[in-house]
Amino acid sequence: NKKYKALLKRAVKNVVDLKDKSKATEELKKTTKLLDRAATKGIIHKNKAANQKSKLTKKVNKLS
């Protein structure tokens, strides 16, 4: 579980750090898959996954 949580943190950080919208959207898709899988496996709560996906999507949409 620790390993998977660390992987999630890194994935989220990668999306936030990107400045290019096209690259950020690609990373967002991968990160969304990881968050959904983690929620399904019970590593994180499903609402936490939904909240993180929402925040990341908003940040990516703000990029120009």
PDB file of C-alpha atoms in Angstrom:
ATOM      1  CA  ASN A   1       0.000   0.000   0.000  1.00  0.00           C
ATOM      2  CA  LYS A   2       2.816   2.432   0.823  1.00  0.00           C
ATOM      3  CA  LYS A   3       4.384   1.772  -2.543  1.00  0.00           C
ATOM      4  CA  TYR A   4       1.107   2.430  -4.346  1.00  0.00           C
ATOM      5  CA  LYS A   5       0.455   5.635  -2.377  1.00  0.00           C
ATOM      6  CA  ALA A   6       3.941   6.894  -3.241  1.00  0.00           C
ATOM      7  CA  LEU A   7       3.244   6.116  -6.895  1.00  0.00           C
ATOM      8  CA  LEU A   8       0.009   8.123  -6.703  1.00  0.00           C
ATOM      9  CA  LYS A   9       1.755  11.098  -5.094  1.00  0.00           C
ATOM     10  CA  ARG A  10       4.393  11.113  -7.821  1.00  0.00           C
ATOM     11  CA  ALA A  11       1.770  10.885 -10.562  1.00  0.00           C
ATOM     12  CA  VAL A  12      -0.251  13.770  -9.109  1.00  0.00           C
ATOM     13  CA  LYS A  13       2.895  15.869  -8.705  1.00  0.00           C
ATOM     14  CA  ASN A  14       3.867  15.213 -12.334  1.00  0.00           C
ATOM     15  CA  VAL A  15       0.524  16.536 -13.575  1.00  0.00           C
ATOM     16  CA  VAL A  16       0.718  19.643 -11.376  1.00  0.00           C
ATOM     17  CA  ASP A  17       4.299  20.455 -12.413  1.00  0.00           C
ATOM     18  CA  LEU A  18       3.652  20.303 -16.165  1.00  0.00           C
ATOM     19  CA  LYS A  19       3.139  23.632 -17.932  1.00  0.00           C
ATOM     20  CA  ASP A  20       2.220  22.304 -21.392  1.00  0.00           C
ATOM     21  CA  LYS A  21      -1.498  21.578 -21.704  1.00  0.00           C
ATOM     22  CA  SER A  22      -1.214  18.679 -24.163  1.00  0.00           C
ATOM     23  CA  LYS A  23       1.353  16.849 -22.028  1.00  0.00           C
ATOM     24  CA  ALA A  24      -0.650  17.599 -18.899  1.00  0.00           C
ATOM     25  CA  THR A  25      -3.816  16.094 -20.383  1.00  0.00           C
ATOM     26  CA  GLU A  26      -1.922  12.922 -21.309  1.00  0.00           C
ATOM     27  CA  GLU A  27      -0.555  12.626 -17.768  1.00  0.00           C
ATOM     28  CA  LEU A  28      -4.003  13.404 -16.360  1.00  0.00           C
ATOM     29  CA  LYS A  29      -5.464  10.370 -18.147  1.00  0.00           C
ATOM     30  CA  LYS A  30      -2.792   8.101 -16.679  1.00  0.00           C
ATOM     31  CA  THR A  31      -3.195   9.585 -13.206  1.00  0.00           C
ATOM     32  CA  THR A  32      -6.977   9.235 -13.369  1.00  0.00           C
ATOM     33  CA  LYS A  33      -6.583   5.534 -14.116  1.00  0.00           C
ATOM     34  CA  LEU A  34      -4.225   5.138 -11.152  1.00  0.00           C
ATOM     35  CA  LEU A  35      -6.602   6.978  -8.806  1.00  0.00           C
ATOM     36  CA  ASP A  36      -9.564   4.864  -9.923  1.00  0.00           C
ATOM     37  CA  ARG A  37      -7.595   1.659  -9.482  1.00  0.00           C
ATOM     38  CA  ALA A  38      -6.465   2.726  -6.005  1.00  0.00           C
ATOM     39  CA  ALA A  39     -10.048   3.516  -5.018  1.00  0.00           C
ATOM     40  CA  THR A  40     -11.252   0.154  -6.335  1.00  0.00           C
ATOM     41  CA  LYS A  41      -8.577  -1.709  -4.394  1.00  0.00           C
ATOM     42  CA  GLY A  42      -9.402   0.224  -1.223  1.00  0.00           C
ATOM     43  CA  ILE A  43      -6.037   1.950  -0.950  1.00  0.00           C
ATOM     44  CA  ILE A  44      -7.714   5.361  -0.879  1.00  0.00           C
ATOM     45  CA  HIS A  45     -11.361   6.281  -0.368  1.00  0.00           C
ATOM     46  CA  LYS A  46     -13.440   6.677  -3.525  1.00  0.00           C
ATOM     47  CA  ASN A  47     -14.409  10.239  -2.576  1.00  0.00           C
ATOM     48  CA  LYS A  48     -10.760  11.205  -2.140  1.00  0.00           C
ATOM     49  CA  ALA A  49     -10.036   9.853  -5.602  1.00  0.00           C
ATOM     50  CA  ALA A  50     -12.948  11.837  -7.021  1.00  0.00           C
ATOM     51  CA  ASN A  51     -11.796  15.026  -5.275  1.00  0.00           C
ATOM     52  CA  GLN A  52      -8.240  14.656  -6.533  1.00  0.00           C
ATOM     53  CA  LYS A  53      -9.410  13.990 -10.089  1.00  0.00           C
ATOM     54  CA  SER A  54     -11.619  17.075  -9.949  1.00  0.00           C
ATOM     55  CA  LYS A  55      -8.826  19.336  -8.672  1.00  0.00           C
ATOM     56  CA  LEU A  56      -6.353  18.029 -11.234  1.00  0.00           C
ATOM     57  CA  THR A  57      -8.837  18.493 -14.073  1.00  0.00           C
ATOM     58  CA  LYS A  58      -9.451  22.103 -13.023  1.00  0.00           C
ATOM     59  CA  LYS A  59      -5.705  22.804 -12.912  1.00  0.00           C
ATOM     60  CA  VAL A  60      -5.150  21.273 -16.345  1.00  0.00           C
ATOM     61  CA  ASN A  61      -8.059  23.236 -17.817  1.00  0.00           C
ATOM     62  CA  LYS A  62      -6.573  26.499 -16.491  1.00  0.00           C
ATOM     63  CA  LEU A  63      -3.388  25.910 -18.510  1.00  0.00           C
ATOM     64  CA  SER A  64      -3.245  27.677 -21.844  1.00  0.00           C
TER      65      SER A  64
END
